PDB file of C-alpha atoms in Angstrom:
ATOM      1  CA  UNK A   1     -51.678  10.398  19.087  1.00 54.00           C
ATOM      2  CA  UNK A   2     -48.562  10.107  17.065  1.00 55.00           C
ATOM      3  CA  UNK A   3     -45.221   9.183  18.660  1.00 56.00           C
ATOM      4  CA  UNK A   4     -42.275  11.518  17.957  1.00 52.00           C
ATOM      5  CA  UNK A   5     -38.895   9.797  17.226  1.00 53.00           C
ATOM      6  CA  UNK A   6     -36.104  10.355  19.576  1.00 49.00           C
ATOM      7  CA  UNK A   7     -33.897  13.159  17.978  1.00 49.00           C
ATOM      8  CA  UNK A   8     -30.659  11.424  19.080  1.00 48.00           C
ATOM      9  CA  UNK A   9     -31.547   8.487  16.737  1.00 47.00           C
ATOM     10  CA  UNK A  10     -31.769  10.811  13.760  1.00 46.00           C
ATOM     11  CA  UNK A  11     -28.433  12.625  14.172  1.00 48.00           C
ATOM     12  CA  UNK A  12     -25.086  11.021  13.057  1.00 47.00           C
ATOM     13  CA  UNK A  13     -22.805   8.881  15.153  1.00 44.00           C
ATOM     14  CA  UNK A  14     -20.164  11.605  15.736  1.00 45.00           C
ATOM     15  CA  UNK A  15     -22.897  14.025  16.994  1.00 46.00           C
ATOM     16  CA  UNK A  16     -24.497  11.159  19.035  1.00 41.00           C
ATOM     17  CA  UNK A  17     -21.192  10.622  20.809  1.00 44.00           C
ATOM     18  CA  UNK A  18     -21.269  14.271  21.948  1.00 43.00           C
ATOM     19  CA  UNK A  19     -24.618  13.622  23.713  1.00 41.00           C
ATOM     20  CA  UNK A  20     -23.755  10.248  25.127  1.00 43.00           C
ATOM     21  CA  UNK A  21     -23.068  10.517  28.841  1.00 46.00           C
ATOM     22  CA  UNK A  22     -19.298   9.956  29.514  1.00 51.00           C
ATOM     23  CA  UNK A  23     -18.473   9.953  25.828  1.00 51.00           C
ATOM     24  CA  UNK A  24     -15.467  11.726  24.504  1.00 53.00           C
ATOM     25  CA  UNK A  25     -14.654  13.135  21.150  1.00 57.00           C
ATOM     26  CA  UNK A  26     -10.938  12.672  21.555  1.00 63.00           C
ATOM     27  CA  UNK A  27      -9.294   9.460  20.275  1.00 72.00           C
ATOM     28  CA  UNK A  28      -6.435   9.945  22.797  1.00 71.00           C
ATOM     29  CA  UNK A  29      -7.630  10.044  26.364  1.00 79.00           C
ATOM     30  CA  UNK A  30      -4.220  10.421  28.157  1.00 81.00           C
ATOM     31  CA  UNK A  31      -1.538  12.355  26.125  1.00 83.00           C
ATOM     32  CA  UNK A  32       1.028  11.744  28.877  1.00 85.00           C
ATOM     33  CA  UNK A  33       0.627   8.036  28.594  1.00 87.00           C
ATOM     34  CA  UNK A  34       0.948   8.190  24.759  1.00 88.00           C
ATOM     35  CA  UNK A  35       4.388   9.964  25.236  1.00 88.00           C
ATOM     36  CA  UNK A  36       5.513   7.378  27.737  1.00 90.00           C
ATOM     37  CA  UNK A  37       4.369   4.484  25.765  1.00 93.00           C
ATOM     38  CA  UNK A  38       6.052   5.817  22.584  1.00 94.00           C
ATOM     39  CA  UNK A  39       9.324   6.228  24.678  1.00 94.00           C
ATOM     40  CA  UNK A  40       9.150   2.615  25.930  1.00 96.00           C
ATOM     41  CA  UNK A  41       8.349   1.242  22.476  1.00 97.00           C
ATOM     42  CA  UNK A  42      11.286   3.328  20.972  1.00 97.00           C
ATOM     43  CA  UNK A  43      13.584   2.020  23.785  1.00 96.00           C
ATOM     44  CA  UNK A  44      12.470  -1.598  23.134  1.00 96.00           C
ATOM     45  CA  UNK A  45      13.128  -1.177  19.517  1.00 95.00           C
ATOM     46  CA  UNK A  46      16.589   0.207  19.773  1.00 95.00           C
ATOM     47  CA  UNK A  47      17.640  -2.314  22.406  1.00 94.00           C
ATOM     48  CA  UNK A  48      16.288  -5.189  20.251  1.00 95.00           C
ATOM     49  CA  UNK A  49      18.141  -3.797  17.319  1.00 95.00           C
ATOM     50  CA  UNK A  50      21.375  -3.687  19.441  1.00 93.00           C
ATOM     51  CA  UNK A  51      20.907  -7.297  20.808  1.00 93.00           C
ATOM     52  CA  UNK A  52      19.621  -8.857  17.706  1.00 91.00           C
ATOM     53  CA  UNK A  53      23.040  -9.992  16.630  1.00 92.00           C
ATOM     54  CA  UNK A  54      23.556 -12.061  19.737  1.00 90.00           C
ATOM     55  CA  UNK A  55      22.711 -15.686  19.767  1.00 91.00           C
ATOM     56  CA  UNK A  56      19.495 -16.322  21.708  1.00 91.00           C
ATOM     57  CA  UNK A  57      19.609 -20.132  22.152  1.00 88.00           C
ATOM     58  CA  UNK A  58      16.970 -22.169  23.881  1.00 88.00           C
ATOM     59  CA  UNK A  59      15.433 -22.164  27.297  1.00 86.00           C
ATOM     60  CA  UNK A  60      17.833 -25.005  28.297  1.00 89.00           C
ATOM     61  CA  UNK A  61      20.981 -23.610  26.497  1.00 90.00           C
ATOM     62  CA  UNK A  62      20.496 -19.861  26.837  1.00 89.00           C
ATOM     63  CA  UNK A  63      22.719 -17.769  24.662  1.00 90.00           C
ATOM     64  CA  UNK A  64      24.094 -14.327  25.451  1.00 90.00           C
ATOM     65  CA  UNK A  65      21.072 -12.665  23.846  1.00 90.00           C
ATOM     66  CA  UNK A  66      18.401 -14.680  25.546  1.00 92.00           C
ATOM     67  CA  UNK A  67      17.708 -12.426  28.520  1.00 93.00           C
ATOM     68  CA  UNK A  68      18.156  -9.151  26.730  1.00 93.00           C
ATOM     69  CA  UNK A  69      15.654 -10.283  24.057  1.00 95.00           C
ATOM     70  CA  UNK A  70      13.135 -11.236  26.701  1.00 95.00           C
ATOM     71  CA  UNK A  71      13.550  -7.897  28.472  1.00 96.00           C
ATOM     72  CA  UNK A  72      13.092  -6.154  25.090  1.00 96.00           C
ATOM     73  CA  UNK A  73       9.826  -8.002  24.715  1.00 96.00           C
ATOM     74  CA  UNK A  74       8.636  -7.205  28.213  1.00 97.00           C
ATOM     75  CA  UNK A  75       9.443  -3.495  27.739  1.00 96.00           C
ATOM     76  CA  UNK A  76       7.513  -3.498  24.434  1.00 97.00           C
ATOM     77  CA  UNK A  77       4.565  -5.254  26.089  1.00 98.00           C
ATOM     78  CA  UNK A  78       4.536  -2.689  28.858  1.00 97.00           C
ATOM     79  CA  UNK A  79       4.611   0.023  26.127  1.00 96.00           C
ATOM     80  CA  UNK A  80       1.648  -1.567  24.337  1.00 97.00           C
ATOM     81  CA  UNK A  81      -0.303  -1.848  27.545  1.00 95.00           C
ATOM     82  CA  UNK A  82       0.200   1.756  28.537  1.00 92.00           C
ATOM     83  CA  UNK A  83      -0.691   2.665  24.906  1.00 92.00           C
ATOM     84  CA  UNK A  84      -3.960   0.742  25.085  1.00 91.00           C
ATOM     85  CA  UNK A  85      -4.666   2.334  28.387  1.00 89.00           C
ATOM     86  CA  UNK A  86      -4.114   5.760  26.933  1.00 87.00           C
ATOM     87  CA  UNK A  87      -6.597   5.223  24.231  1.00 86.00           C
ATOM     88  CA  UNK A  88      -9.391   3.951  26.360  1.00 84.00           C
ATOM     89  CA  UNK A  89      -9.007   5.710  29.893  1.00 82.00           C
ATOM     90  CA  UNK A  90      -9.001   9.312  30.619  1.00 81.00           C
ATOM     91  CA  UNK A  91      -5.635  10.650  32.134  1.00 77.00           C
ATOM     92  CA  UNK A  92      -3.814  13.795  32.682  1.00 77.00           C
ATOM     93  CA  UNK A  93      -3.044  16.291  29.905  1.00 77.00           C
ATOM     94  CA  UNK A  94       0.376  16.758  28.559  1.00 75.00           C
ATOM     95  CA  UNK A  95       2.533  18.770  30.866  1.00 75.00           C
ATOM     96  CA  UNK A  96       5.676  20.830  30.083  1.00 79.00           C
ATOM     97  CA  UNK A  97       8.863  18.916  30.146  1.00 76.00           C
ATOM     98  CA  UNK A  98      11.168  19.505  33.253  1.00 86.00           C
ATOM     99  CA  UNK A  99      14.217  20.607  31.260  1.00 90.00           C
ATOM    100  CA  UNK A 100      16.451  21.495  34.241  1.00 92.00           C
ATOM    101  CA  UNK A 101      16.359  18.030  35.830  1.00 92.00           C
ATOM    102  CA  UNK A 102      16.600  16.233  32.516  1.00 91.00           C
ATOM    103  CA  UNK A 103      19.618  18.402  31.440  1.00 94.00           C
ATOM    104  CA  UNK A 104      21.594  18.095  34.665  1.00 96.00           C
ATOM    105  CA  UNK A 105      20.890  14.335  35.044  1.00 95.00           C
ATOM    106  CA  UNK A 106      22.062  13.674  31.582  1.00 95.00           C
ATOM    107  CA  UNK A 107      25.034  15.891  32.041  1.00 96.00           C
ATOM    108  CA  UNK A 108      25.994  14.006  35.262  1.00 96.00           C
ATOM    109  CA  UNK A 109      25.738  10.719  33.399  1.00 95.00           C
ATOM    110  CA  UNK A 110      27.794  12.021  30.468  1.00 96.00           C
ATOM    111  CA  UNK A 111      30.454  13.394  32.815  1.00 96.00           C
ATOM    112  CA  UNK A 112      30.791  10.059  34.648  1.00 96.00           C
ATOM    113  CA  UNK A 113      31.154   8.203  31.480  1.00 94.00           C
ATOM    114  CA  UNK A 114      33.845  10.541  30.173  1.00 95.00           C
ATOM    115  CA  UNK A 115      35.699  10.845  33.439  1.00 95.00           C
ATOM    116  CA  UNK A 116      35.730   7.397  34.909  1.00 93.00           C
ATOM    117  CA  UNK A 117      38.554   6.011  32.918  1.00 91.00           C
ATOM    118  CA  UNK A 118      40.851   9.042  32.655  1.00 92.00           C
ATOM    119  CA  UNK A 119      39.943  10.625  36.047  1.00 93.00           C
ATOM    120  CA  UNK A 120      39.220   7.549  38.031  1.00 93.00           C
ATOM    121  CA  UNK A 121      36.272   6.887  40.322  1.00 95.00           C
ATOM    122  CA  UNK A 122      37.476   9.480  42.857  1.00 95.00           C
ATOM    123  CA  UNK A 123      36.933  12.193  40.213  1.00 96.00           C
ATOM    124  CA  UNK A 124      34.082  10.758  38.212  1.00 96.00           C
ATOM    125  CA  UNK A 125      31.667   9.948  41.159  1.00 97.00           C
ATOM    126  CA  UNK A 126      31.776  13.414  42.771  1.00 97.00           C
ATOM    127  CA  UNK A 127      31.328  15.025  39.434  1.00 97.00           C
ATOM    128  CA  UNK A 128      28.236  12.788  38.929  1.00 97.00           C
ATOM    129  CA  UNK A 129      26.829  13.804  42.229  1.00 97.00           C
ATOM    130  CA  UNK A 130      27.522  17.573  41.884  1.00 97.00           C
ATOM    131  CA  UNK A 131      25.894  17.708  38.328  1.00 97.00           C
ATOM    132  CA  UNK A 132      22.942  15.584  39.226  1.00 97.00           C
ATOM    133  CA  UNK A 133      22.252  17.653  42.445  1.00 96.00           C
ATOM    134  CA  UNK A 134      21.914  20.816  40.303  1.00 96.00           C
ATOM    135  CA  UNK A 135      18.661  19.267  39.019  1.00 94.00           C
ATOM    136  CA  UNK A 136      17.099  20.138  42.398  1.00 93.00           C
ATOM    137  CA  UNK A 137      17.095  23.721  43.324  1.00 91.00           C
ATOM    138  CA  UNK A 138      16.674  22.841  47.006  1.00 93.00           C
ATOM    139  CA  UNK A 139      19.758  20.763  47.523  1.00 92.00           C
ATOM    140  CA  UNK A 140      22.329  22.217  49.898  1.00 93.00           C
ATOM    141  CA  UNK A 141      26.082  22.183  49.688  1.00 95.00           C
ATOM    142  CA  UNK A 142      26.374  20.115  52.955  1.00 96.00           C
ATOM    143  CA  UNK A 143      23.954  17.365  51.532  1.00 96.00           C
ATOM    144  CA  UNK A 144      25.742  17.252  48.146  1.00 96.00           C
ATOM    145  CA  UNK A 145      29.288  16.991  49.728  1.00 97.00           C
ATOM    146  CA  UNK A 146      28.136  14.274  52.189  1.00 97.00           C
ATOM    147  CA  UNK A 147      26.459  12.353  49.355  1.00 97.00           C
ATOM    148  CA  UNK A 148      29.418  12.596  47.053  1.00 97.00           C
ATOM    149  CA  UNK A 149      31.796  11.237  49.688  1.00 98.00           C
ATOM    150  CA  UNK A 150      29.411   8.395  50.690  1.00 98.00           C
ATOM    151  CA  UNK A 151      28.698   7.317  47.175  1.00 97.00           C
ATOM    152  CA  UNK A 152      32.376   7.507  46.166  1.00 97.00           C
ATOM    153  CA  UNK A 153      33.458   5.472  49.216  1.00 97.00           C
ATOM    154  CA  UNK A 154      30.608   2.972  48.703  1.00 97.00           C
ATOM    155  CA  UNK A 155      31.328   2.634  44.928  1.00 96.00           C
ATOM    156  CA  UNK A 156      35.017   2.030  45.583  1.00 95.00           C
ATOM    157  CA  UNK A 157      34.383  -0.566  48.166  1.00 96.00           C
ATOM    158  CA  UNK A 158      31.732  -2.368  46.274  1.00 95.00           C
ATOM    159  CA  UNK A 159      32.965  -2.193  42.601  1.00 93.00           C
ATOM    160  CA  UNK A 160      36.702  -2.008  42.970  1.00 92.00           C
ATOM    161  CA  UNK A 161      37.449  -3.811  46.204  1.00 94.00           C
ATOM    162  CA  UNK A 162      34.671  -6.469  46.577  1.00 93.00           C
ATOM    163  CA  UNK A 163      33.883  -7.141  42.908  1.00 91.00           C
ATOM    164  CA  UNK A 164      37.469  -6.411  41.600  1.00 91.00           C
ATOM    165  CA  UNK A 165      36.058  -4.536  38.450  1.00 91.00           C
ATOM    166  CA  UNK A 166      38.859  -2.904  36.451  1.00 91.00           C
ATOM    167  CA  UNK A 167      37.797   0.612  37.379  1.00 91.00           C
ATOM    168  CA  UNK A 168      40.692   2.967  38.347  1.00 92.00           C
ATOM    169  CA  UNK A 169      40.355   4.856  41.617  1.00 91.00           C
ATOM    170  CA  UNK A 170      42.866   7.571  40.784  1.00 90.00           C
ATOM    171  CA  UNK A 171      43.472   9.740  37.763  1.00 87.00           C
ATOM    172  CA  UNK A 172      45.470   7.914  35.077  1.00 77.00           C
ATOM    173  CA  UNK A 173      48.911   9.431  34.870  1.00 67.00           C
TER     174      UNK A 173
END
């Protein structure tokens, strides 16, 4: 009796992958991780570009660019690790972006940056808290007011009083 060859040996590699248990035709197994890895690598690249003009020095005589350069390298390594994981291990599919939280958090940070010098900490911190709280549809006015007061007092005590940073408390006038 003649033996028949296994048909999976006769078909091409790409078709063989389809029949292989656990095999996947997609090169990217986790699109969410790809996006996150790309963001980390982009951030590491931009940060390195910003600190590349600083003197690094040696481990015994560290310059002002030593730690920022190390941190850029660590961020890039984390991005490469997540990228490798995304190529080899299955993960979640790409979800839609949460535009409301991203918009209000960015707006709060921008408002704080623009208001802190002219309006002082007593104007900038509540503006930050109110704008960032709009990112969550469930935040109540009472919670937002309490958080704004608490963070403003805490920031004033820590940064202005204890650390003596030159941050104005009151609006410049």
